[in-house]
Amino acid sequence: MLPPELPPLPALTRAEAELIDRYLEVVDLLGRINPAHHGDTYRGLRAAQALVGRAAALRDALTLMHQRGENELHAPTLARALRVLDGERRTARVTVPPLPNS
C-alpha cells in the first residue's frame, strides 16, 4: 500500500525555501544535541560541531531575504511549509519530553 500523498508545498520564494531548509537543518541538529533524549556524547558533539556551519547558513538565508527586500516573514505560509516537511515532529525533538504518567 502506498503512503498517503503529502499536500503540496505552498508557493515560496527561493529565499523563503532556503530559510525553511536551513531552519530545519538547525532544528535536526539541536534535536541530536538535546540532553533530554537518549544518545551518546559523541553524537551530540558531532551535531554541535555541525551546528556552527548550519547556523551561519541560516543567518545567510535571512540576510539574503532582508537584502532582497523580503523584510516580513509570512508566518502562515511558512508554517504550512514546515508542516509539509514534517517540521512538527522534527521540532518536537528539541523540546523536553513530558513526564511519563505515574
Short mmCIF file of N, CA and C in Angstrom, two decimals:
data_model
loop_
_atom_site.label_atom_id
_atom_site.label_comp_id
_atom_site.label_asym_id
_atom_site.label_seq_id
_atom_site.Cartn_x
_atom_site.Cartn_y
_atom_site.Cartn_z
N MET A 1 0.84 -1.17 0.00
CA MET A 1 0.00 0.00 0.00
C MET A 1 0.89 1.24 0.00
N LEU A 2 0.55 2.21 -0.80
CA LEU A 2 1.32 3.45 -0.89
C LEU A 2 0.98 4.36 0.28
N PRO A 3 1.98 5.11 0.77
CA PRO A 3 1.69 6.06 1.84
C PRO A 3 0.81 7.18 1.30
N PRO A 4 0.08 7.86 2.18
CA PRO A 4 -0.77 8.95 1.71
C PRO A 4 0.08 10.05 1.08
N GLU A 5 -0.48 10.66 0.07
CA GLU A 5 0.26 11.73 -0.63
C GLU A 5 0.29 12.98 0.24
N LEU A 6 1.45 13.58 0.33
CA LEU A 6 1.60 14.80 1.12
C LEU A 6 0.97 15.96 0.37
N PRO A 7 0.47 16.94 1.12
CA PRO A 7 -0.05 18.12 0.44
C PRO A 7 1.10 18.85 -0.24
N PRO A 8 0.81 19.61 -1.27
CA PRO A 8 1.89 20.32 -1.96
C PRO A 8 2.46 21.43 -1.07
N LEU A 9 3.71 21.73 -1.29
CA LEU A 9 4.32 22.86 -0.60
C LEU A 9 3.66 24.14 -1.08
N PRO A 10 3.48 25.10 -0.19
CA PRO A 10 2.95 26.39 -0.65
C PRO A 10 3.99 27.09 -1.52
N ALA A 11 3.54 28.03 -2.30
CA ALA A 11 4.46 28.80 -3.14
C ALA A 11 5.37 29.63 -2.25
N LEU A 12 6.67 29.42 -2.40
CA LEU A 12 7.66 30.15 -1.62
C LEU A 12 8.65 30.81 -2.58
N THR A 13 9.21 31.93 -2.14
CA THR A 13 10.32 32.49 -2.91
C THR A 13 11.52 31.56 -2.70
N ARG A 14 12.51 31.70 -3.53
CA ARG A 14 13.71 30.88 -3.37
C ARG A 14 14.36 31.15 -2.01
N ALA A 15 14.34 32.40 -1.58
CA ALA A 15 14.93 32.76 -0.29
C ALA A 15 14.13 32.16 0.86
N GLU A 16 12.80 32.15 0.76
CA GLU A 16 11.98 31.53 1.80
C GLU A 16 12.23 30.03 1.88
N ALA A 17 12.34 29.39 0.73
CA ALA A 17 12.63 27.95 0.71
C ALA A 17 13.98 27.67 1.35
N GLU A 18 14.95 28.52 1.06
CA GLU A 18 16.29 28.37 1.66
C GLU A 18 16.20 28.54 3.18
N LEU A 19 15.43 29.51 3.63
CA LEU A 19 15.24 29.74 5.06
C LEU A 19 14.64 28.50 5.73
N ILE A 20 13.60 27.95 5.14
CA ILE A 20 12.95 26.76 5.71
C ILE A 20 13.94 25.59 5.76
N ASP A 21 14.67 25.37 4.68
CA ASP A 21 15.64 24.26 4.64
C ASP A 21 16.72 24.43 5.70
N ARG A 22 17.28 25.63 5.80
CA ARG A 22 18.35 25.85 6.78
C ARG A 22 17.82 25.77 8.20
N TYR A 23 16.61 26.27 8.43
CA TYR A 23 15.99 26.21 9.76
C TYR A 23 15.82 24.75 10.19
N LEU A 24 15.30 23.93 9.30
CA LEU A 24 15.09 22.52 9.65
C LEU A 24 16.41 21.79 9.88
N GLU A 25 17.45 22.17 9.16
CA GLU A 25 18.76 21.56 9.42
C GLU A 25 19.23 21.88 10.83
N VAL A 26 19.06 23.15 11.25
CA VAL A 26 19.45 23.55 12.60
C VAL A 26 18.61 22.81 13.63
N VAL A 27 17.31 22.72 13.39
CA VAL A 27 16.41 22.01 14.32
C VAL A 27 16.83 20.54 14.46
N ASP A 28 17.14 19.90 13.33
CA ASP A 28 17.56 18.50 13.39
C ASP A 28 18.82 18.33 14.23
N LEU A 29 19.76 19.24 14.07
CA LEU A 29 21.00 19.16 14.86
C LEU A 29 20.73 19.41 16.34
N LEU A 30 19.89 20.40 16.64
CA LEU A 30 19.55 20.66 18.04
C LEU A 30 18.85 19.46 18.67
N GLY A 31 18.03 18.77 17.89
CA GLY A 31 17.38 17.56 18.38
C GLY A 31 18.38 16.47 18.72
N ARG A 32 19.46 16.39 17.95
CA ARG A 32 20.50 15.38 18.23
C ARG A 32 21.33 15.76 19.45
N ILE A 33 21.41 17.05 19.76
CA ILE A 33 22.19 17.53 20.90
C ILE A 33 21.37 17.47 22.19
N ASN A 34 20.06 17.52 22.09
CA ASN A 34 19.17 17.61 23.25
C ASN A 34 19.52 16.57 24.32
N PRO A 35 19.96 17.02 25.49
CA PRO A 35 20.34 16.06 26.54
C PRO A 35 19.15 15.34 27.17
N ALA A 36 17.93 15.76 26.87
CA ALA A 36 16.76 15.09 27.42
C ALA A 36 16.39 13.84 26.63
N HIS A 37 17.10 13.58 25.54
CA HIS A 37 16.85 12.38 24.72
C HIS A 37 18.05 11.44 24.82
N HIS A 38 17.78 10.17 24.64
CA HIS A 38 18.85 9.18 24.69
C HIS A 38 19.81 9.40 23.54
N GLY A 39 21.06 9.13 23.79
CA GLY A 39 22.10 9.24 22.78
C GLY A 39 23.44 9.27 23.48
N ASP A 40 24.47 9.27 22.69
CA ASP A 40 25.80 9.31 23.30
C ASP A 40 26.42 10.69 23.10
N THR A 41 27.45 10.97 23.86
CA THR A 41 28.07 12.29 23.81
C THR A 41 28.74 12.55 22.48
N TYR A 42 29.26 11.52 21.84
CA TYR A 42 29.93 11.72 20.56
C TYR A 42 28.93 12.20 19.51
N ARG A 43 27.75 11.61 19.51
CA ARG A 43 26.71 12.04 18.58
C ARG A 43 26.36 13.51 18.81
N GLY A 44 26.20 13.89 20.08
CA GLY A 44 25.92 15.29 20.40
C GLY A 44 27.05 16.21 20.03
N LEU A 45 28.28 15.77 20.25
CA LEU A 45 29.45 16.56 19.90
C LEU A 45 29.50 16.82 18.40
N ARG A 46 29.29 15.78 17.62
CA ARG A 46 29.31 15.92 16.14
C ARG A 46 28.21 16.88 15.68
N ALA A 47 27.04 16.77 16.28
CA ALA A 47 25.93 17.66 15.92
C ALA A 47 26.26 19.10 16.30
N ALA A 48 26.87 19.29 17.47
CA ALA A 48 27.24 20.64 17.92
C ALA A 48 28.28 21.25 16.99
N GLN A 49 29.22 20.45 16.54
CA GLN A 49 30.23 20.95 15.60
C GLN A 49 29.59 21.36 14.28
N ALA A 50 28.65 20.58 13.81
CA ALA A 50 27.97 20.89 12.55
C ALA A 50 27.03 22.08 12.70
N LEU A 51 26.54 22.30 13.91
CA LEU A 51 25.59 23.38 14.16
C LEU A 51 26.17 24.75 13.81
N VAL A 52 27.44 24.93 14.04
CA VAL A 52 28.08 26.21 13.77
C VAL A 52 27.90 26.59 12.29
N GLY A 53 28.20 25.66 11.41
CA GLY A 53 28.07 25.93 9.98
C GLY A 53 26.63 26.09 9.54
N ARG A 54 25.74 25.27 10.09
CA ARG A 54 24.33 25.35 9.72
C ARG A 54 23.70 26.65 10.23
N ALA A 55 24.11 27.10 11.43
CA ALA A 55 23.60 28.36 11.96
C ALA A 55 24.06 29.53 11.07
N ALA A 56 25.28 29.47 10.59
CA ALA A 56 25.76 30.50 9.68
C ALA A 56 24.97 30.48 8.37
N ALA A 57 24.64 29.31 7.87
CA ALA A 57 23.84 29.21 6.65
C ALA A 57 22.44 29.76 6.88
N LEU A 58 21.87 29.53 8.06
CA LEU A 58 20.56 30.09 8.39
C LEU A 58 20.64 31.62 8.44
N ARG A 59 21.68 32.12 9.06
CA ARG A 59 21.89 33.57 9.10
C ARG A 59 22.00 34.13 7.70
N ASP A 60 22.75 33.44 6.84
CA ASP A 60 22.93 33.90 5.46
C ASP A 60 21.61 33.91 4.69
N ALA A 61 20.76 32.92 4.94
CA ALA A 61 19.45 32.87 4.27
C ALA A 61 18.59 34.05 4.70
N LEU A 62 18.61 34.37 5.98
CA LEU A 62 17.85 35.53 6.46
C LEU A 62 18.44 36.84 5.95
N THR A 63 19.75 36.91 5.88
CA THR A 63 20.41 38.11 5.35
C THR A 63 20.01 38.32 3.89
N LEU A 64 20.02 37.26 3.10
CA LEU A 64 19.64 37.36 1.70
C LEU A 64 18.19 37.83 1.56
N MET A 65 17.30 37.28 2.37
CA MET A 65 15.91 37.73 2.32
C MET A 65 15.82 39.22 2.60
N HIS A 66 16.52 39.66 3.64
CA HIS A 66 16.48 41.08 4.01
C HIS A 66 17.05 41.94 2.89
N GLN A 67 18.16 41.53 2.30
CA GLN A 67 18.78 42.30 1.22
C GLN A 67 17.88 42.38 -0.02
N ARG A 68 17.08 41.37 -0.25
CA ARG A 68 16.18 41.35 -1.40
C ARG A 68 14.88 42.10 -1.12
N GLY A 69 14.76 42.66 0.05
CA GLY A 69 13.56 43.40 0.39
C GLY A 69 12.45 42.55 0.97
N GLU A 70 12.73 41.29 1.24
CA GLU A 70 11.75 40.41 1.89
C GLU A 70 11.89 40.63 3.39
N ASN A 71 11.30 41.72 3.86
CA ASN A 71 11.50 42.14 5.25
C ASN A 71 10.48 41.58 6.21
N GLU A 72 9.52 40.84 5.72
CA GLU A 72 8.47 40.29 6.59
C GLU A 72 8.36 38.79 6.35
N LEU A 73 8.30 38.04 7.46
CA LEU A 73 8.07 36.60 7.36
C LEU A 73 6.57 36.36 7.30
N HIS A 74 6.13 35.63 6.33
CA HIS A 74 4.71 35.30 6.18
C HIS A 74 4.46 34.00 6.93
N ALA A 75 4.23 34.15 8.24
CA ALA A 75 4.18 33.01 9.16
C ALA A 75 3.19 31.92 8.74
N PRO A 76 1.97 32.23 8.34
CA PRO A 76 1.05 31.14 7.98
C PRO A 76 1.57 30.29 6.82
N THR A 77 2.13 30.95 5.82
CA THR A 77 2.67 30.22 4.66
C THR A 77 3.89 29.40 5.05
N LEU A 78 4.78 29.99 5.82
CA LEU A 78 5.99 29.28 6.24
C LEU A 78 5.65 28.13 7.19
N ALA A 79 4.66 28.34 8.06
CA ALA A 79 4.23 27.27 8.96
C ALA A 79 3.64 26.10 8.16
N ARG A 80 2.90 26.41 7.12
CA ARG A 80 2.34 25.34 6.27
C ARG A 80 3.46 24.55 5.61
N ALA A 81 4.49 25.25 5.13
CA ALA A 81 5.64 24.57 4.53
C ALA A 81 6.34 23.69 5.55
N LEU A 82 6.50 24.18 6.77
CA LEU A 82 7.14 23.38 7.83
C LEU A 82 6.33 22.12 8.12
N ARG A 83 5.01 22.24 8.14
CA ARG A 83 4.18 21.05 8.39
C ARG A 83 4.33 20.01 7.29
N VAL A 84 4.36 20.47 6.05
CA VAL A 84 4.52 19.54 4.92
C VAL A 84 5.86 18.82 5.02
N LEU A 85 6.88 19.52 5.51
CA LEU A 85 8.23 18.95 5.61
C LEU A 85 8.47 18.28 6.96
N ASP A 86 7.42 17.91 7.66
CA ASP A 86 7.50 17.17 8.92
C ASP A 86 8.13 18.00 10.03
N GLY A 87 7.93 19.30 9.97
CA GLY A 87 8.52 20.19 10.95
C GLY A 87 8.02 19.99 12.36
N GLU A 88 6.76 19.57 12.51
CA GLU A 88 6.23 19.36 13.86
C GLU A 88 6.97 18.24 14.58
N ARG A 89 7.19 17.14 13.90
CA ARG A 89 7.92 16.02 14.51
C ARG A 89 9.37 16.41 14.75
N ARG A 90 9.96 17.08 13.77
CA ARG A 90 11.37 17.44 13.89
C ARG A 90 11.62 18.45 15.01
N THR A 91 10.75 19.43 15.17
CA THR A 91 10.94 20.40 16.25
C THR A 91 10.61 19.81 17.61
N ALA A 92 9.78 18.77 17.66
CA ALA A 92 9.47 18.13 18.94
C ALA A 92 10.71 17.53 19.58
N ARG A 93 11.71 17.16 18.79
CA ARG A 93 12.94 16.59 19.34
C ARG A 93 13.76 17.63 20.11
N VAL A 94 13.46 18.91 19.91
CA VAL A 94 14.20 19.97 20.58
C VAL A 94 13.65 20.23 21.98
N THR A 95 12.41 19.90 22.21
CA THR A 95 11.77 20.19 23.49
C THR A 95 12.08 19.10 24.52
N VAL A 96 11.77 19.41 25.77
CA VAL A 96 11.90 18.43 26.84
C VAL A 96 10.66 17.54 26.79
N PRO A 97 10.85 16.22 26.73
CA PRO A 97 9.69 15.35 26.67
C PRO A 97 8.84 15.43 27.93
N PRO A 98 7.54 15.19 27.80
CA PRO A 98 6.68 15.25 29.01
C PRO A 98 7.02 14.11 29.95
N LEU A 99 6.70 14.31 31.21
CA LEU A 99 6.91 13.27 32.22
C LEU A 99 6.01 12.09 31.90
N PRO A 100 6.51 10.86 32.10
CA PRO A 100 5.63 9.70 31.90
C PRO A 100 4.53 9.71 32.95
N ASN A 101 3.38 9.21 32.57
CA ASN A 101 2.25 9.11 33.53
C ASN A 101 2.60 8.17 34.65
N SER A 102 2.38 8.59 35.86
CA SER A 102 2.70 7.77 37.02
C SER A 102 1.50 7.02 37.52
#
